[in-house]
Amino acid sequence: MQKIEAEMEQRAEQNLTQILDTTFALPSKDWKQYAPLTLAYIGDAAYELVIRTILVKREDIQTQKLHQRVTRCVSAKAQARMIAALLPELSEEEAAIYRRGRNSKPYTKAKNATMAEHLEATGFEALMGYLYLDGQFARMAELAAKGLDALQVK
């Protein structure tokens, strides 16, 4: 019984990616070497989860209204505006990951955005994916906060 409690306590101190690594015996990777579209794929979901978490914790509202608010923050147009404001804040490494994502050749096109906005959003998502996989959650939150400020979302 003590062993189970000790494991539970140890897991409580870990972040989600550490728990997944341990539970599923996932290997460590150099996320900078991953394809930018792979980083954007996971970054899209990770960033949306961050935004959903922020909005759900701020206010208990109808899911339709919640969805509308989330969509304003996670659309390609919004992400393109955010990354434009964030570029001066990025480290060299982060900027390189963003550029790789932006310069990739996505297989899809955003419905309500230009191709330039879609590519900028893909770069933003690649950066979010890299930060998520690398366990840099504080940096994700910092960039999300600054990006939301740029969108004037409170």
PDB file of C-alpha atoms in Angstrom:
ATOM      1  CA  MET A   1       0.000   0.000   0.000  1.00  0.00           C
ATOM      2  CA  GLN A   2       2.835   2.408   0.827  1.00  0.00           C
ATOM      3  CA  LYS A   3       4.462   1.680  -2.522  1.00  0.00           C
ATOM      4  CA  ILE A   4       1.272   2.663  -4.381  1.00  0.00           C
ATOM      5  CA  GLU A   5       0.950   5.848  -2.320  1.00  0.00           C
ATOM      6  CA  ALA A   6       4.583   6.726  -2.997  1.00  0.00           C
ATOM      7  CA  GLU A   7       4.067   6.223  -6.764  1.00  0.00           C
ATOM      8  CA  MET A   8       0.925   8.375  -6.686  1.00  0.00           C
ATOM      9  CA  GLU A   9       2.758  11.132  -4.829  1.00  0.00           C
ATOM     10  CA  GLN A  10       5.629  11.004  -7.300  1.00  0.00           C
ATOM     11  CA  ARG A  11       3.218  11.229 -10.247  1.00  0.00           C
ATOM     12  CA  ALA A  12       1.444  14.207  -8.683  1.00  0.00           C
ATOM     13  CA  GLU A  13       4.717  16.112  -8.965  1.00  0.00           C
ATOM     14  CA  GLN A  14       5.192  15.232 -12.650  1.00  0.00           C
ATOM     15  CA  ASN A  15       3.745  17.013 -15.631  1.00  0.00           C
ATOM     16  CA  LEU A  16       1.569  15.294 -18.217  1.00  0.00           C
ATOM     17  CA  THR A  17       4.357  14.496 -20.664  1.00  0.00           C
ATOM     18  CA  GLN A  18       6.459  12.960 -17.883  1.00  0.00           C
ATOM     19  CA  ILE A  19       3.530  10.815 -16.796  1.00  0.00           C
ATOM     20  CA  LEU A  20       2.938   9.655 -20.371  1.00  0.00           C
ATOM     21  CA  ASP A  21       6.648   8.922 -20.835  1.00  0.00           C
ATOM     22  CA  THR A  22       6.687   6.807 -17.675  1.00  0.00           C
ATOM     23  CA  THR A  23       3.369   5.026 -18.210  1.00  0.00           C
ATOM     24  CA  PHE A  24       4.013   4.120 -21.841  1.00  0.00           C
ATOM     25  CA  ALA A  25       7.828   3.821 -21.691  1.00  0.00           C
ATOM     26  CA  LEU A  26       8.226   6.544 -24.306  1.00  0.00           C
ATOM     27  CA  PRO A  27      11.787   7.394 -25.346  1.00  0.00           C
ATOM     28  CA  SER A  28      13.345  10.834 -25.026  1.00  0.00           C
ATOM     29  CA  LYS A  29      13.657  12.679 -28.328  1.00  0.00           C
ATOM     30  CA  ASP A  30      15.313  15.754 -29.744  1.00  0.00           C
ATOM     31  CA  TRP A  31      12.116  17.588 -30.663  1.00  0.00           C
ATOM     32  CA  LYS A  32      14.029  20.157 -32.737  1.00  0.00           C
ATOM     33  CA  GLN A  33      14.723  17.360 -35.215  1.00  0.00           C
ATOM     34  CA  TYR A  34      11.056  16.485 -35.717  1.00  0.00           C
ATOM     35  CA  ALA A  35       9.246  17.476 -38.894  1.00  0.00           C
ATOM     36  CA  PRO A  36       7.622  20.890 -38.472  1.00  0.00           C
ATOM     37  CA  LEU A  37       4.218  19.601 -39.553  1.00  0.00           C
ATOM     38  CA  THR A  38       4.421  16.913 -36.862  1.00  0.00           C
ATOM     39  CA  LEU A  39       5.191  19.595 -34.296  1.00  0.00           C
ATOM     40  CA  ALA A  40       2.304  21.702 -35.650  1.00  0.00           C
ATOM     41  CA  TYR A  41      -0.021  18.698 -35.430  1.00  0.00           C
ATOM     42  CA  ILE A  42       0.559  18.253 -31.698  1.00  0.00           C
ATOM     43  CA  GLY A  43       0.928  22.003 -31.153  1.00  0.00           C
ATOM     44  CA  ASP A  44      -2.536  22.661 -32.544  1.00  0.00           C
ATOM     45  CA  ALA A  45      -4.075  20.365 -29.930  1.00  0.00           C
ATOM     46  CA  ALA A  46      -1.813  21.488 -27.074  1.00  0.00           C
ATOM     47  CA  TYR A  47      -2.452  25.191 -27.715  1.00  0.00           C
ATOM     48  CA  GLU A  48      -6.203  24.652 -28.019  1.00  0.00           C
ATOM     49  CA  LEU A  49      -6.191  22.753 -24.730  1.00  0.00           C
ATOM     50  CA  VAL A  50      -4.378  25.674 -23.084  1.00  0.00           C
ATOM     51  CA  ILE A  51      -6.963  28.145 -24.408  1.00  0.00           C
ATOM     52  CA  ARG A  52      -9.898  25.900 -23.474  1.00  0.00           C
ATOM     53  CA  THR A  53      -8.491  25.462 -19.979  1.00  0.00           C
ATOM     54  CA  ILE A  54      -8.063  29.212 -19.494  1.00  0.00           C
ATOM     55  CA  LEU A  55     -11.570  30.018 -20.688  1.00  0.00           C
ATOM     56  CA  VAL A  56     -13.294  27.178 -18.805  1.00  0.00           C
ATOM     57  CA  LYS A  57     -11.561  28.119 -15.569  1.00  0.00           C
ATOM     58  CA  ARG A  58     -12.415  31.805 -15.998  1.00  0.00           C
ATOM     59  CA  GLU A  59     -16.142  31.371 -16.439  1.00  0.00           C
ATOM     60  CA  ASP A  60     -18.814  28.664 -16.426  1.00  0.00           C
ATOM     61  CA  ILE A  61     -20.814  29.495 -19.553  1.00  0.00           C
ATOM     62  CA  GLN A  62     -22.787  27.645 -22.213  1.00  0.00           C
ATOM     63  CA  THR A  63     -20.631  25.445 -24.402  1.00  0.00           C
ATOM     64  CA  GLN A  64     -21.777  27.262 -27.558  1.00  0.00           C
ATOM     65  CA  LYS A  65     -20.480  30.583 -26.190  1.00  0.00           C
ATOM     66  CA  LEU A  66     -17.357  28.873 -24.934  1.00  0.00           C
ATOM     67  CA  HIS A  67     -16.717  27.400 -28.387  1.00  0.00           C
ATOM     68  CA  GLN A  68     -17.122  30.825 -30.007  1.00  0.00           C
ATOM     69  CA  ARG A  69     -14.605  32.371 -27.607  1.00  0.00           C
ATOM     70  CA  VAL A  70     -12.120  29.540 -28.089  1.00  0.00           C
ATOM     71  CA  THR A  71     -12.447  29.773 -31.870  1.00  0.00           C
ATOM     72  CA  ARG A  72     -11.547  33.476 -31.766  1.00  0.00           C
ATOM     73  CA  CYS A  73      -8.231  32.519 -30.149  1.00  0.00           C
ATOM     74  CA  VAL A  74      -7.287  29.392 -32.086  1.00  0.00           C
ATOM     75  CA  SER A  75      -8.178  30.343 -35.657  1.00  0.00           C
ATOM     76  CA  ALA A  76      -5.408  30.701 -38.217  1.00  0.00           C
ATOM     77  CA  LYS A  77      -6.067  34.455 -38.413  1.00  0.00           C
ATOM     78  CA  ALA A  78      -5.774  34.816 -34.636  1.00  0.00           C
ATOM     79  CA  GLN A  79      -2.624  32.703 -34.464  1.00  0.00           C
ATOM     80  CA  ALA A  80      -1.058  34.735 -37.296  1.00  0.00           C
ATOM     81  CA  ARG A  81      -1.786  37.962 -35.377  1.00  0.00           C
ATOM     82  CA  MET A  82      -0.404  36.435 -32.189  1.00  0.00           C
ATOM     83  CA  ILE A  83       2.872  35.257 -33.707  1.00  0.00           C
ATOM     84  CA  ALA A  84       3.406  38.658 -35.343  1.00  0.00           C
ATOM     85  CA  ALA A  85       3.279  40.200 -31.869  1.00  0.00           C
ATOM     86  CA  LEU A  86       5.399  37.438 -30.334  1.00  0.00           C
ATOM     87  CA  LEU A  87       8.271  37.350 -32.844  1.00  0.00           C
ATOM     88  CA  PRO A  88      10.390  39.928 -30.953  1.00  0.00           C
ATOM     89  CA  GLU A  89       9.921  37.841 -27.769  1.00  0.00           C
ATOM     90  CA  LEU A  90      11.215  34.562 -29.242  1.00  0.00           C
ATOM     91  CA  SER A  91      14.641  33.115 -28.568  1.00  0.00           C
ATOM     92  CA  GLU A  92      16.792  32.191 -31.580  1.00  0.00           C
ATOM     93  CA  GLU A  93      15.848  28.538 -31.104  1.00  0.00           C
ATOM     94  CA  GLU A  94      12.116  29.317 -30.889  1.00  0.00           C
ATOM     95  CA  ALA A  95      12.294  31.595 -33.930  1.00  0.00           C
ATOM     96  CA  ALA A  96      14.028  28.836 -35.916  1.00  0.00           C
ATOM     97  CA  ILE A  97      11.279  26.345 -35.031  1.00  0.00           C
ATOM     98  CA  TYR A  98       8.618  28.912 -35.974  1.00  0.00           C
ATOM     99  CA  ARG A  99      10.322  29.569 -39.348  1.00  0.00           C
ATOM    100  CA  ARG A 100      10.555  25.841 -40.093  1.00  0.00           C
ATOM    101  CA  GLY A 101       6.813  25.517 -39.454  1.00  0.00           C
ATOM    102  CA  ARG A 102       5.979  28.624 -41.456  1.00  0.00           C
ATOM    103  CA  ASN A 103       8.115  27.451 -44.381  1.00  0.00           C
ATOM    104  CA  SER A 104       6.639  23.936 -44.430  1.00  0.00           C
ATOM    105  CA  LYS A 105       4.310  22.708 -47.131  1.00  0.00           C
ATOM    106  CA  PRO A 106       1.011  21.949 -45.352  1.00  0.00           C
ATOM    107  CA  TYR A 107      -1.348  19.540 -47.064  1.00  0.00           C
ATOM    108  CA  THR A 108      -4.423  21.522 -46.065  1.00  0.00           C
ATOM    109  CA  LYS A 109      -5.554  25.122 -46.305  1.00  0.00           C
ATOM    110  CA  ALA A 110      -7.370  27.101 -43.640  1.00  0.00           C
ATOM    111  CA  LYS A 111     -11.019  27.753 -44.456  1.00  0.00           C
ATOM    112  CA  ASN A 112     -11.203  31.380 -43.365  1.00  0.00           C
ATOM    113  CA  ALA A 113      -7.634  32.584 -43.744  1.00  0.00           C
ATOM    114  CA  THR A 114      -5.182  33.485 -46.458  1.00  0.00           C
ATOM    115  CA  MET A 115      -2.348  31.112 -47.299  1.00  0.00           C
ATOM    116  CA  ALA A 116       0.095  33.512 -45.613  1.00  0.00           C
ATOM    117  CA  GLU A 117      -1.981  33.487 -42.411  1.00  0.00           C
ATOM    118  CA  HIS A 118      -2.228  29.699 -42.586  1.00  0.00           C
ATOM    119  CA  LEU A 119       1.554  29.353 -42.892  1.00  0.00           C
ATOM    120  CA  GLU A 120       2.163  31.779 -40.022  1.00  0.00           C
ATOM    121  CA  ALA A 121      -0.343  29.827 -37.897  1.00  0.00           C
ATOM    122  CA  THR A 122       1.420  26.581 -38.824  1.00  0.00           C
ATOM    123  CA  GLY A 123       4.686  28.095 -37.599  1.00  0.00           C
ATOM    124  CA  PHE A 124       2.995  29.178 -34.371  1.00  0.00           C
ATOM    125  CA  GLU A 125       1.553  25.681 -33.872  1.00  0.00           C
ATOM    126  CA  ALA A 126       4.963  24.100 -34.565  1.00  0.00           C
ATOM    127  CA  LEU A 127       6.449  26.283 -31.842  1.00  0.00           C
ATOM    128  CA  MET A 128       3.653  25.356 -29.405  1.00  0.00           C
ATOM    129  CA  GLY A 129       4.151  21.670 -30.270  1.00  0.00           C
ATOM    130  CA  TYR A 130       7.868  21.896 -29.619  1.00  0.00           C
ATOM    131  CA  LEU A 131       7.361  23.641 -26.273  1.00  0.00           C
ATOM    132  CA  TYR A 132       4.707  21.106 -25.250  1.00  0.00           C
ATOM    133  CA  LEU A 133       6.766  18.044 -26.155  1.00  0.00           C
ATOM    134  CA  ASP A 134       9.854  19.553 -24.532  1.00  0.00           C
ATOM    135  CA  GLY A 135       7.903  20.142 -21.311  1.00  0.00           C
ATOM    136  CA  GLN A 136       8.288  23.927 -21.449  1.00  0.00           C
ATOM    137  CA  PHE A 137       4.796  24.617 -20.107  1.00  0.00           C
ATOM    138  CA  ALA A 138       5.716  27.869 -18.374  1.00  0.00           C
ATOM    139  CA  ARG A 139       7.013  29.229 -21.683  1.00  0.00           C
ATOM    140  CA  MET A 140       3.848  28.079 -23.457  1.00  0.00           C
ATOM    141  CA  ALA A 141       1.760  29.918 -20.872  1.00  0.00           C
ATOM    142  CA  GLU A 142       3.921  33.032 -21.119  1.00  0.00           C
ATOM    143  CA  LEU A 143       3.614  33.171 -24.919  1.00  0.00           C
ATOM    144  CA  ALA A 144      -0.123  32.408 -24.763  1.00  0.00           C
ATOM    145  CA  ALA A 145      -0.614  35.279 -22.283  1.00  0.00           C
ATOM    146  CA  LYS A 146       1.313  37.736 -24.461  1.00  0.00           C
ATOM    147  CA  GLY A 147      -0.486  36.512 -27.564  1.00  0.00           C
ATOM    148  CA  LEU A 148      -3.888  36.878 -25.929  1.00  0.00           C
ATOM    149  CA  ASP A 149      -2.910  40.395 -24.887  1.00  0.00           C
ATOM    150  CA  ALA A 150      -2.084  41.138 -28.535  1.00  0.00           C
ATOM    151  CA  LEU A 151      -5.549  39.878 -29.495  1.00  0.00           C
ATOM    152  CA  GLN A 152      -6.980  41.935 -26.617  1.00  0.00           C
ATOM    153  CA  VAL A 153      -8.564  38.834 -25.096  1.00  0.00           C
ATOM    154  CA  LYS A 154      -9.021  39.108 -21.351  1.00  0.00           C
TER     155      LYS A 154
END
